[in-house]
XYZ file of C-alpha atoms in Angstrom:
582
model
C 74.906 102.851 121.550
C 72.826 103.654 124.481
C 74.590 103.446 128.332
C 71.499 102.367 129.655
C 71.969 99.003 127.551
C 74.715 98.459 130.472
C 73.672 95.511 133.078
C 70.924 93.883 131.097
C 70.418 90.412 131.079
C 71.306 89.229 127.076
C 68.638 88.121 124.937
C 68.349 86.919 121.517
C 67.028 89.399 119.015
C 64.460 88.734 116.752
C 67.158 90.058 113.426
C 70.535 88.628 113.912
C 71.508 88.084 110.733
C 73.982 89.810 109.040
C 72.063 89.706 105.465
C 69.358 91.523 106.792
C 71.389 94.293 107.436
C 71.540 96.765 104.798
C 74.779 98.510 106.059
C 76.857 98.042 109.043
C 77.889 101.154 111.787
C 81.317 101.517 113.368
C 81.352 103.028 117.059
C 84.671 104.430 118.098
C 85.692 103.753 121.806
C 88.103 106.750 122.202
C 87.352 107.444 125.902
C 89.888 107.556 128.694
C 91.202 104.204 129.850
C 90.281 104.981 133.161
C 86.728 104.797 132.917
C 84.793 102.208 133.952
C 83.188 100.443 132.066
C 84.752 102.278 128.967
C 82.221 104.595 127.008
C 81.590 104.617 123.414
C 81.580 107.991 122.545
C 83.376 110.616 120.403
C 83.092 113.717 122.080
C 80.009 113.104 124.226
C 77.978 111.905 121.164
C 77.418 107.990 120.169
C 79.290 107.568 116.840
C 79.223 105.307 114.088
C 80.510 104.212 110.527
C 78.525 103.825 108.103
C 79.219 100.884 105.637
C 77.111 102.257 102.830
C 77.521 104.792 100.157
C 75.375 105.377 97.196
C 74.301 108.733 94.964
C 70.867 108.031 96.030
C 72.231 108.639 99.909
C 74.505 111.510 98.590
C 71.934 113.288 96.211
C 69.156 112.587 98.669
C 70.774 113.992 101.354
C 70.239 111.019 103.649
C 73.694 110.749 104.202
C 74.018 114.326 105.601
C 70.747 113.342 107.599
C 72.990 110.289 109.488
C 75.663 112.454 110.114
C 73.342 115.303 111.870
C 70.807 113.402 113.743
C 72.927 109.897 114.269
C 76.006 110.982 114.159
C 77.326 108.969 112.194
C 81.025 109.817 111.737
C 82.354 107.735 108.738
C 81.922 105.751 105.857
C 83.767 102.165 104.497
C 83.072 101.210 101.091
C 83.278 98.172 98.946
C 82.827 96.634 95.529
C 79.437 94.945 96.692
C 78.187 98.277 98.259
C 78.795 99.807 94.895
C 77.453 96.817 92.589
C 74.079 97.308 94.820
C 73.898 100.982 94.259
C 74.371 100.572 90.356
C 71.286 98.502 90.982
C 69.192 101.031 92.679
C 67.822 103.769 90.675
C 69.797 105.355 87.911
C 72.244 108.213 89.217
C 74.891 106.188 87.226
C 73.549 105.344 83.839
C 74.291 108.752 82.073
C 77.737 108.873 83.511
C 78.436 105.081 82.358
C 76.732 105.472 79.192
C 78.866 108.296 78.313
C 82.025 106.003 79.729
C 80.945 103.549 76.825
C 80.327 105.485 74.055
C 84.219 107.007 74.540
C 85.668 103.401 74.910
C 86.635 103.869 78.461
C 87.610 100.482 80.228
C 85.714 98.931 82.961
C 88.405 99.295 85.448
C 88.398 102.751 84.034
C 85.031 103.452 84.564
C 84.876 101.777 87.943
C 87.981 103.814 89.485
C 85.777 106.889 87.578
C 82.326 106.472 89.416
C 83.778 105.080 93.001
C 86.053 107.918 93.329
C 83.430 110.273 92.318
C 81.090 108.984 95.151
C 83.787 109.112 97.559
C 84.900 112.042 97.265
C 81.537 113.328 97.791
C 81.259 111.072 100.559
C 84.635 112.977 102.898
C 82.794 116.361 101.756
C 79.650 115.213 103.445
C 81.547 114.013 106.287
C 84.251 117.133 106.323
C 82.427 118.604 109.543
C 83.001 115.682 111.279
C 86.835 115.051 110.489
C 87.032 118.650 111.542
C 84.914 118.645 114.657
C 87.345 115.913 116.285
C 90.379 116.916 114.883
C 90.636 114.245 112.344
C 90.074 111.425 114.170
C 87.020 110.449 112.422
C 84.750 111.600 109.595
C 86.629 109.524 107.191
C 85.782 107.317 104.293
C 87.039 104.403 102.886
C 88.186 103.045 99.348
C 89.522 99.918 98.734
C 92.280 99.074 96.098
C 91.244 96.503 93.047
C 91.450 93.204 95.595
C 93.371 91.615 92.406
C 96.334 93.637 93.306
C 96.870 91.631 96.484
C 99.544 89.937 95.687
C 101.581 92.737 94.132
C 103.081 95.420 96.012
C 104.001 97.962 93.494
C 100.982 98.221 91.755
C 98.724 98.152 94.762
C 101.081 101.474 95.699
C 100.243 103.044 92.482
C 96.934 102.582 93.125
C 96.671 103.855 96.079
C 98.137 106.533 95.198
C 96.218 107.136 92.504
C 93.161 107.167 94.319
C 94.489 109.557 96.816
C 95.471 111.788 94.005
C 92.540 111.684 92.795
C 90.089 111.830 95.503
C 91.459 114.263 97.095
C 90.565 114.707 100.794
C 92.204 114.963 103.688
C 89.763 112.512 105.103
C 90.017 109.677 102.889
C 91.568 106.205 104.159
C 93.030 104.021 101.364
C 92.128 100.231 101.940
C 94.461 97.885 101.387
C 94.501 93.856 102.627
C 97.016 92.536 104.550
C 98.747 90.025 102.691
C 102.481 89.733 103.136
C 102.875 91.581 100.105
C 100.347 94.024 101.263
C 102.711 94.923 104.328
C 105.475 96.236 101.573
C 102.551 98.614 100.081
C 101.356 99.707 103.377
C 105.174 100.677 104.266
C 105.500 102.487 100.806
C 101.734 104.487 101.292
C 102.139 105.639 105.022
C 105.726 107.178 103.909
C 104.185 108.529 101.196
C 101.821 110.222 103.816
C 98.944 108.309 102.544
C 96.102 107.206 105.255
C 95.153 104.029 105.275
C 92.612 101.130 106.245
C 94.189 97.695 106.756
C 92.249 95.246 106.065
C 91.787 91.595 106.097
C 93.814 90.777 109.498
C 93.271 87.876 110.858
C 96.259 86.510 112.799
C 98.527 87.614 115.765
C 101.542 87.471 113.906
C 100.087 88.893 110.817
C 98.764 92.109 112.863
C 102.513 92.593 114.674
C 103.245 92.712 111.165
C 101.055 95.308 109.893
C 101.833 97.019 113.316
C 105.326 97.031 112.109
C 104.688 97.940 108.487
C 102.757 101.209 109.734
C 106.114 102.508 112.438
C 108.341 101.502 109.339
C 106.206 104.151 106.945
C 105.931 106.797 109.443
C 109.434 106.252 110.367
C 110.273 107.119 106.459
C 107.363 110.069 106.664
C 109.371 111.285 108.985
C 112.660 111.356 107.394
C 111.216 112.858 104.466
C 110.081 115.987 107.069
C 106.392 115.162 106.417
C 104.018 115.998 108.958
C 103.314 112.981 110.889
C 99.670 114.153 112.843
C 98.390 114.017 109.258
C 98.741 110.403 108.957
C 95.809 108.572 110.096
C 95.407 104.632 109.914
C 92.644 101.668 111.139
C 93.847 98.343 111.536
C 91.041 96.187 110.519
C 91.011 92.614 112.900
C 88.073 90.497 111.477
C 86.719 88.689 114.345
C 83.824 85.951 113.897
C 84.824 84.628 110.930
C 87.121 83.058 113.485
C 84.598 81.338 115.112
C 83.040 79.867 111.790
C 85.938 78.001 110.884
C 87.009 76.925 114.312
C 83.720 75.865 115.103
C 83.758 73.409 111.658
C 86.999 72.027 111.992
C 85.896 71.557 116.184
C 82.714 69.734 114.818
C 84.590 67.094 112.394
C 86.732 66.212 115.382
C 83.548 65.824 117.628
C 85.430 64.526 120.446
C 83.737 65.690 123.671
C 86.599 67.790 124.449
C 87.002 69.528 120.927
C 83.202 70.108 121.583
C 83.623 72.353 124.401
C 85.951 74.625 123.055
C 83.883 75.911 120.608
C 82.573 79.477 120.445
C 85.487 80.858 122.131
C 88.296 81.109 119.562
C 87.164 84.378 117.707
C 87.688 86.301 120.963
C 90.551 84.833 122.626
C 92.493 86.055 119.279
C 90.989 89.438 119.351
C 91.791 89.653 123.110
C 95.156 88.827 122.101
C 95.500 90.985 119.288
C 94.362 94.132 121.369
C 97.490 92.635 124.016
C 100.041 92.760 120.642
C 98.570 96.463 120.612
C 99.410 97.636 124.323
C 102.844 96.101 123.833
C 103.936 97.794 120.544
C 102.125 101.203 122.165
C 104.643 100.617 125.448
C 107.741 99.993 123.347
C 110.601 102.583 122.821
C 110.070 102.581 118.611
C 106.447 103.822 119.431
C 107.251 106.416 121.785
C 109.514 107.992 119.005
C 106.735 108.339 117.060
C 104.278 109.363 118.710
C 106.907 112.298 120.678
C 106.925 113.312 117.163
C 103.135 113.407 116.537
C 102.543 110.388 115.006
C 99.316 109.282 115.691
C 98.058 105.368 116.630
C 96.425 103.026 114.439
C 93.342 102.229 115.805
C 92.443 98.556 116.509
C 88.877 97.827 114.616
C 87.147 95.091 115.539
C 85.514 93.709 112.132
C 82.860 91.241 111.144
C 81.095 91.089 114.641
C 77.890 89.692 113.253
C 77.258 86.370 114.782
C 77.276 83.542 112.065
C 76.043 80.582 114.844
C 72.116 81.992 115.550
C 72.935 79.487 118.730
C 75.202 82.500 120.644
C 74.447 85.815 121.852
C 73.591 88.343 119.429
C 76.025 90.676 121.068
C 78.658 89.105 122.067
C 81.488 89.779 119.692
C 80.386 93.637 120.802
C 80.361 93.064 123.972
C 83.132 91.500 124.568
C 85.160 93.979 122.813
C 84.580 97.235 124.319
C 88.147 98.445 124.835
C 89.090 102.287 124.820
C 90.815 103.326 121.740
C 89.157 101.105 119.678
C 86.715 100.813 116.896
C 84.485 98.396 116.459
C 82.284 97.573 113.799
C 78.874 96.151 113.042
C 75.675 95.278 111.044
C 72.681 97.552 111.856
C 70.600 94.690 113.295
C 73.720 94.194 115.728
C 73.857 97.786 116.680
C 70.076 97.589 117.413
C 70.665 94.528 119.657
C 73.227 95.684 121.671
C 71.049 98.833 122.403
C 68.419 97.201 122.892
C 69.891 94.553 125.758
C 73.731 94.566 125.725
C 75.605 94.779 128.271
C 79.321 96.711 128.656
C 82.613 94.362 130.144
C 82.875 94.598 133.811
C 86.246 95.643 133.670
C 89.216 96.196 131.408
C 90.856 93.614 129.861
C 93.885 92.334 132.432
C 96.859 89.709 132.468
C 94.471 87.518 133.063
C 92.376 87.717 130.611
C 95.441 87.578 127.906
C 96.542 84.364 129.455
C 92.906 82.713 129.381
C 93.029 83.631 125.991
C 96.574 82.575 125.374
C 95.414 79.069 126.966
C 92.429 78.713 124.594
C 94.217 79.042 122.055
C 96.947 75.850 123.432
C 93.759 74.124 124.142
C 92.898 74.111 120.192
C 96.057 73.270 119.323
C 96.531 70.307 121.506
C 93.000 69.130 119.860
C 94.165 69.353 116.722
C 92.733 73.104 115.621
C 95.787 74.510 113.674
C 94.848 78.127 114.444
C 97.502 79.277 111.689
C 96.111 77.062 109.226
C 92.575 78.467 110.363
C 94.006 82.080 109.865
C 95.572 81.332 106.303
C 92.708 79.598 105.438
C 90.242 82.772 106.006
C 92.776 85.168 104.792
C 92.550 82.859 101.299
C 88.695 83.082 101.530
C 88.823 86.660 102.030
C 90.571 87.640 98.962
C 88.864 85.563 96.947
C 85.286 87.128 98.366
C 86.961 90.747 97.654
C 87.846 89.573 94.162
C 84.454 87.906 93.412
C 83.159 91.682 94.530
C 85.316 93.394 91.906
C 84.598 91.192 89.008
C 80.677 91.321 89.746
C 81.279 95.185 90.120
C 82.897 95.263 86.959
C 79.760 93.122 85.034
C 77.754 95.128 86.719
C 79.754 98.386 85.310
C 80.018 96.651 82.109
C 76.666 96.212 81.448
C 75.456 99.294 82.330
C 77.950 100.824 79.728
C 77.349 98.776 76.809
C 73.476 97.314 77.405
C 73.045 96.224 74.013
C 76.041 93.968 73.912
C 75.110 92.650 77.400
C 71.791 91.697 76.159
C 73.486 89.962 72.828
C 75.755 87.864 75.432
C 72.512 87.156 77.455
C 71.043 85.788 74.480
C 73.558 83.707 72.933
C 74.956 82.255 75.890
C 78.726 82.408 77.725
C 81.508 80.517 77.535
C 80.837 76.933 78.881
C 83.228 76.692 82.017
C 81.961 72.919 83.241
C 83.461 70.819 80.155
C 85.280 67.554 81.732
C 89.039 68.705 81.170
C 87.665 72.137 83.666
C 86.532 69.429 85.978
C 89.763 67.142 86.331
C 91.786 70.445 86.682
C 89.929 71.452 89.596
C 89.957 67.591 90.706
C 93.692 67.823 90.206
C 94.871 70.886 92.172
C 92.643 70.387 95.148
C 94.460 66.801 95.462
C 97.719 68.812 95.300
C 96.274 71.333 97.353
C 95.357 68.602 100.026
C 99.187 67.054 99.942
C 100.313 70.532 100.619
C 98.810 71.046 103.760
C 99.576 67.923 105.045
C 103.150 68.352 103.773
C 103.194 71.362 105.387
C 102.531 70.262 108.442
C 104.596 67.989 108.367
C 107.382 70.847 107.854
C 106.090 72.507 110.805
C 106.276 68.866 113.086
C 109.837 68.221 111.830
C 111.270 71.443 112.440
C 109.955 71.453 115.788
C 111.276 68.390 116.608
C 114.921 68.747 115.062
C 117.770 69.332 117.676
C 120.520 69.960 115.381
C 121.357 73.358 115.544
C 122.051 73.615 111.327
C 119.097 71.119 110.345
C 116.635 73.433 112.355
C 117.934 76.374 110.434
C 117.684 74.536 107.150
C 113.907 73.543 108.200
C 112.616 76.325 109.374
C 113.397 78.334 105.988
C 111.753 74.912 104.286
C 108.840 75.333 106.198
C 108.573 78.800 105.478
C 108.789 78.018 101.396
C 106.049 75.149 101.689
C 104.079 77.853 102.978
C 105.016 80.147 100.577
C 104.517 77.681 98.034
C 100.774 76.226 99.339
C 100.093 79.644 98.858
C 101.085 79.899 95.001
C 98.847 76.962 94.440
C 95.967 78.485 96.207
C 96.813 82.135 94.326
C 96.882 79.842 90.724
C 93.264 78.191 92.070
C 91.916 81.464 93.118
C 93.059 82.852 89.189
C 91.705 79.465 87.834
C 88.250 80.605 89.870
C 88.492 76.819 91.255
C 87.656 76.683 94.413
C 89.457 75.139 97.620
C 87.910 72.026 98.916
C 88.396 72.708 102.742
C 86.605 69.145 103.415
C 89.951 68.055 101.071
C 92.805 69.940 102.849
C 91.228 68.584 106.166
C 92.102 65.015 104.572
C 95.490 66.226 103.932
C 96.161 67.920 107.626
C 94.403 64.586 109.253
C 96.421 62.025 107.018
C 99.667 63.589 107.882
C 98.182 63.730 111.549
C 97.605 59.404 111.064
C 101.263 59.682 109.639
C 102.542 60.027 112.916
C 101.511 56.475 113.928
C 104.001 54.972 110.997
C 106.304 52.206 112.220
C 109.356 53.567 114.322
C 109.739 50.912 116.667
C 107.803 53.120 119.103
C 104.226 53.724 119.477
C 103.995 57.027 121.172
C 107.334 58.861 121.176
C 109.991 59.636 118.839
C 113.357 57.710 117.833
C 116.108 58.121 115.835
C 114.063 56.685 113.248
C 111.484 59.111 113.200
C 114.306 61.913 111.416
C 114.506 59.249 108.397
C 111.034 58.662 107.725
C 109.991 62.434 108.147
C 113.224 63.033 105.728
C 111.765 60.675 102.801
C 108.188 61.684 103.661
C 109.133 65.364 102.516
C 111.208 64.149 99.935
C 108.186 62.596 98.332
C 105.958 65.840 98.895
C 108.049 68.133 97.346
C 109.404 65.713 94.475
C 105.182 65.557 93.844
C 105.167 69.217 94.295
C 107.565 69.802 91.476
C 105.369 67.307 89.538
C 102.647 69.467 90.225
C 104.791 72.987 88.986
C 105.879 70.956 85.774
C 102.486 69.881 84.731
C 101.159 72.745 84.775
C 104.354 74.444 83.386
C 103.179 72.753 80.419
C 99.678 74.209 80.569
C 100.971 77.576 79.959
C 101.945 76.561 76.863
C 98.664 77.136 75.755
C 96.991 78.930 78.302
C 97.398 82.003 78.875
C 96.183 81.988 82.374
C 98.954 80.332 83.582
C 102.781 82.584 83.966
C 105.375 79.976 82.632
C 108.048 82.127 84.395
C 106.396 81.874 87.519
C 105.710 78.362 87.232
C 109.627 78.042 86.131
C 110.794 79.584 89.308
C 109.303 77.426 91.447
C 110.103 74.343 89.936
C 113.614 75.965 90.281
C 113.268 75.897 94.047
C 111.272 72.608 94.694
C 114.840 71.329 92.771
C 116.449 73.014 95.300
C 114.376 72.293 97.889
C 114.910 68.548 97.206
C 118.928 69.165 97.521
C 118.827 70.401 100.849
C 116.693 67.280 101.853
C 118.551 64.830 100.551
C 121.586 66.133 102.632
C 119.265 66.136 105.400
C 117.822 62.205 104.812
C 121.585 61.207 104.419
C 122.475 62.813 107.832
C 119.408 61.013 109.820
C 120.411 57.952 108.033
C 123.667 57.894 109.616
C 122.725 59.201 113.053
C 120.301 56.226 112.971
C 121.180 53.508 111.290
C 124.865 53.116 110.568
C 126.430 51.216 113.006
C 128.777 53.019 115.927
C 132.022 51.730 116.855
C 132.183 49.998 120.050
C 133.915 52.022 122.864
C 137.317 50.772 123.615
C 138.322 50.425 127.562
C-alpha cells in the first residue's frame, strides 16, 4: 500500500470484483497508535498475506519472489486454493497416484499433500517470521470444516496438523462456532497458534476473545512459554453488507432504504471497540505482564459485493493500528491506486454512531443476530462444499480410471420426488423456527416476572440451539436454506404481533397467554418435526437416531415448562380477582 494513495478523491476501479482476483493480500497495521493517519507497515516495508499456495509457486520459486521484492509476509490457505492448484499443472499426480495404488483415504491423502505444501510454505516464509520476531511470516491451515460442530475432534486435528507440519510459524485455522470456542481453548493451552475464523458477530468475537485468555491462561499454568503463542482473529466484514442490504431491500420502506451500505462497518467498528476493552481489562494485563501476546483483529472479506459503493471502502475505513486487514489483489490495486487513509482514529464517537446504526436496523426490522447466524450457517456450509470438492478433486486424481467409469455411467440421482418433499419439508420447519424464535426473543423481553424471565431466557437460548440442529441436519442433508422462506417465518411472527388483545398497539395481560400457546404450538410442531425424522433414521443412515432422541427429549421438556408458564398468564389475566373489602 502506497502513502501517497492518502487524500485522493475515490474512484471506481475498472476490476472490483472479487472473482477476478486470483489471490487476496493481507497488510498488517502494526504501527504506533499515535500516528496519524496510522501506517501500514511492518518494519518500514508494505506487507501483505498472500491467500495462495500451490507447488507451482513453491517449486517455481515465485513464492520466494513475493516475499523478496513485495514483501509479502504470509500465507492463508484453503480447500478451494488447493482444489485449483490440483488443477494446474501436475506437481501432484505422482504423489496421489502413489496415495492410490497403497489404498490411502482421501482425507488421508488430502491431510498428506496440504501439509506437505504448507510446510514448505513457513520454510519459504521462515525469514520473515524471524525478521519481525514472529509477528508475521506465517501460514495458514484450516481444519476439515466438517469438524465444526465437534470440539474434540477438531482438537485432534489440529493438533495433528501441528505435529505434523511442524513450524514454528504455522497458524491452525479453526471457525468459530460455539463449539469451536471449546477447541480454540483446548489448542492455545496446548500452545498451538491459531487463526479464528468465521467471526461474524459482537458477541461471538467477545467470545473467541475469551476462549483465547482462557487457553493462555491454562498455557500458562502448564509453565509454557506464552510469547510463543501467536493468534489472528478473523472478523469477516462485507458479507455483512450483502445480507443487510437484501433483507433492507424486501422491506423497501424509504427509511429501511437509507440504511443500507452501512451495517458491515458499524459492526467492525464495534468489534475493534470489544478489542480496546478486553486489551484495557485487568485479565489482559495478566497476560500480557507475562508475555502473552494479542490476537490481532483481521479484517476479512473486504471485497465489495454491491459494484454501486466504493471499491475501497471496507479498506479504508478500517485502517486501525494493530490490525490486519485483508484483501483481493484487485482491491489492493485500488486502494493504491486512489484510496484514501481515515482522518483520524476511531473515537467514542464513532463507536456510538455505530452502536446507533445498528438500533436503527433493529427498529426497522433488520435482526442483526439473525443476519450474523444466518452468514455464520452460510459460511460453514461454503467451507464444507470446499472440502468435499477438494476431496473429488483428490479422489480423482488418485484413482482416474474409476473416476472416468463413474463419469460414464452416471451418479446417484439426488432429484427423485421423496429428495424434493424432504427439502420442501425442513425449510417449512426451518421457516417456523425462526419465527418461533423470535418470538422467544419478544416474550422474554417483555416478561416482568423475575422466575418466568429466567425460565425464558434459557428457552430462548434452546430454540436457538435447536434452529441450529435443523440447519446442521439440512447442511448434512446438502439441502439448502431457503432465506426467502425463513424471511416468511421472521415477518409472520412480526404480523403475529397484531393478533387480537383488546389493544392495537401495546401490550395487555392478554398478550402473556397468547405468546404462551403460540410457543406451545411451535415447539409441540418442533417435536413433530424431531419425531418424523426420528423415524427416518430408521433407514437412513444419514440421520443420528440418538441425536434426534435427545432432542425430542427436550422439546418434551420444553413443553412442561410452558405449560406452567400458559397456566400462570392464564390466571394473572383472566381469572377473576376478589373485590377489595373496605
Amino acid at each position: 500500500m502506497s502513502s501517497a494513495a492518502a487524500g485522493k478523491p475515490a474512484r471506481r476501479a475498472r476490476n472490483n470484483s472479487e472473482r477476478a482476483a486470483p489471490h487476496h493480500l493481507e497488510v498488517s497495521h502494526v504501527c504506533s497508535r499515535r500516528q496519524r493517519p496510522p501506517c501500514s507497515t511492518v518494519r518500514g516495508r508494505s506487507g501483505g498475506r498472500l491467500d495462495d499456495l500451490s507447488r507451482e509457486l513453491l517449486a517455481g520459486g515465485e513464492l520466494i519472489e513475493l516475499v523478496a521484492e513485495k514483501h509479502v509476509v504470509g500465507v492463508t490457505t484453503n480447500p478451494t486454493i488447493f482444489a485449483s492448484a490440483l488443477s494446474k499443472g501436475d506437481r501432484y499426480t505422482e504423489q496421489l497416484r502413489r496415495l492410490g495404488d497403497a489404498g490411502t483415504s482421501v482425507d488421508d491423502a488430502v491431510f498428506a499433500l496440504t501439509t506437505d505444501d504448507v510446510r514448505s510454505g513457513c520454510e519459504a516464509l521462515a525469514p520473515v517470521h524471524q525478521r519481525i520476531g514472529g509477528i508475521d511470516g506465517r501460514v495458514s491451515i484450516e481444519v476439515d470444516p466438517r469438524l465444526a460442530q465437534d470440539a474434540d475432534a477438531t482438537t485432534v486435528q489440529a493438533r495433528k496438523l501441528w505435529q505434523t507440519v511442524d513450524r514454528p510459524n504455522l497458524l491452525v485455522k479453526i471457525p468459530a462456532t460455539r463449539k469451536g470456542l471449546k477447541a480454540i481453548t483446548a489448542v492455545i493451552a496446548e500452545g498451538i497458534s491459531v487463526n479464528v475464523t468465521l467471526i461474524f458477530s459482537l458477541d461471538r468475537y467477545r467470545d473467541v476473545m475469551d476462549a483465547y485468555q482462557a487457553g493462555l491462561e491454562q498455557a500458562q499454568a502448564a509453565g509454557r512459554d506464552l510469547s510463543d503463542i501467536h493468534s489472528v482473529a478473523s472478523f469477516f466484514v462485507s458479507r455483512v453488507d450483502s445480507e443487510v442490504d437484501r433483507r433492507l431491500n424486501t422491506l423497501g420502506t424509504p427509511e429501511a432504504l437509507a440504511l443500507k451500505g452501512k451495517a458491515a462497518l458499524a459492526n467492525a467498528r464495534l468489534a475493534h471497540q470489544a478489542y480496546e476493552q478486553m486489551t484495557a481489562e485487568p485479565r489482559w494485563q495478566r497476560l500480557a505482564a507475562a508475555g502473552a501476546r494479542v490476537q490481532r483483529p483481521l479484517w476479512a472479506s473486504t471485497g465489495v459485493k454491491d459494484p454501486s459503493y466504493p471499491d475501497t471502502m471496507y479498506v479504508s475505513q478500517l485502517v486501525i493500528a494493530g490490525t490486519v486487514n485483508t484483501m483481493p489483489s484487485a482491491t489492493l490495486a485500488a486502494f493504491a491506486d486512489h484510496g484514501t487513509l481515515p482522518v483520524h482514529l476511531l473515537t467514542a464517537a464513532d463507536y456510538a454512531a455505530a452502536d446507533a446504526h445498528l438500533k436503527a436496523l433493529r427498529q426497522t426490522g433488520v435482526d442483526i443476530t439473525d443476519v450474523t447466524d444466518t452468514l455464520e450457517r452460510e459460511g460453514l456450509t461454503k467451507f464444507e462444499d470446499s472440502w468435499q470438492e477438494l476431496g473429488a478433486s483428490v479422489e480423482r486424481e488418485m484413482h482416474p480410471k474409476a473416476a472416468d467409469a463413474r463419469d460414464h455411467n452416471g451418479s446417484r440421482d439426488g432429484g427423485s420426488e421423496s429428495a424434493q418433499l424432504l427439502a420442501i419439508y425442513l425449510n417449512d420447519h426451518y421457516a417456523a423456527a425462526t419465527g418461533g424464535l423470535e418470538l422467544f426473543r419478544r416474550a422474554t423481553k417483555a416478561q416482568t416476572s423475575a422466575g418466568a424471565d429466567t425460565v425464558l431466557t434459557d428457552l430462548t437460548r434452546q430454540a436457538d440451539e435447536d434452529r441450529d440442529s435443523l440447519a446442521q441436519i439440512m447442511t448434512d442433508l446438502e439441502v439448502p436454506i431457503s432465506n426467502s422462506k425463513a424471511a416468511v417465518g421472521w415477518l409472520a411472527e412480526k404480523a403475529g404481533r397484531l393478533k387480537t388483545n383488546g389493544r392495537l398497539l401495546t401490550r395487555s395481560p392478554l398478550s402473556g397467554v397468547l405468546e404462551a400457546e403460540s410457543m406451545l404450538l411451535g415447539v409441540q410442531g418442533k417435536k413433530a418435526c424431531w419425531r418424523t425424522l426420528r423415524t427416518l433414521a430408521d433407514t437412513d443412515e444419514r440421520f443420528s437416531s440418538k441425536h434426534l432422541d435427545a432432542l425430542a427429549e427436550r422439546a418434551e421438556k420444553q413443553l412442561v415448562l410452558l405449560e406452567e408458564l400458559r397456566i400462570a398468564a392464564v390466571t394473572q389475566a383472566l381469572r377473576p380477582q376478589p373485590s377489595s373489602t373496605r
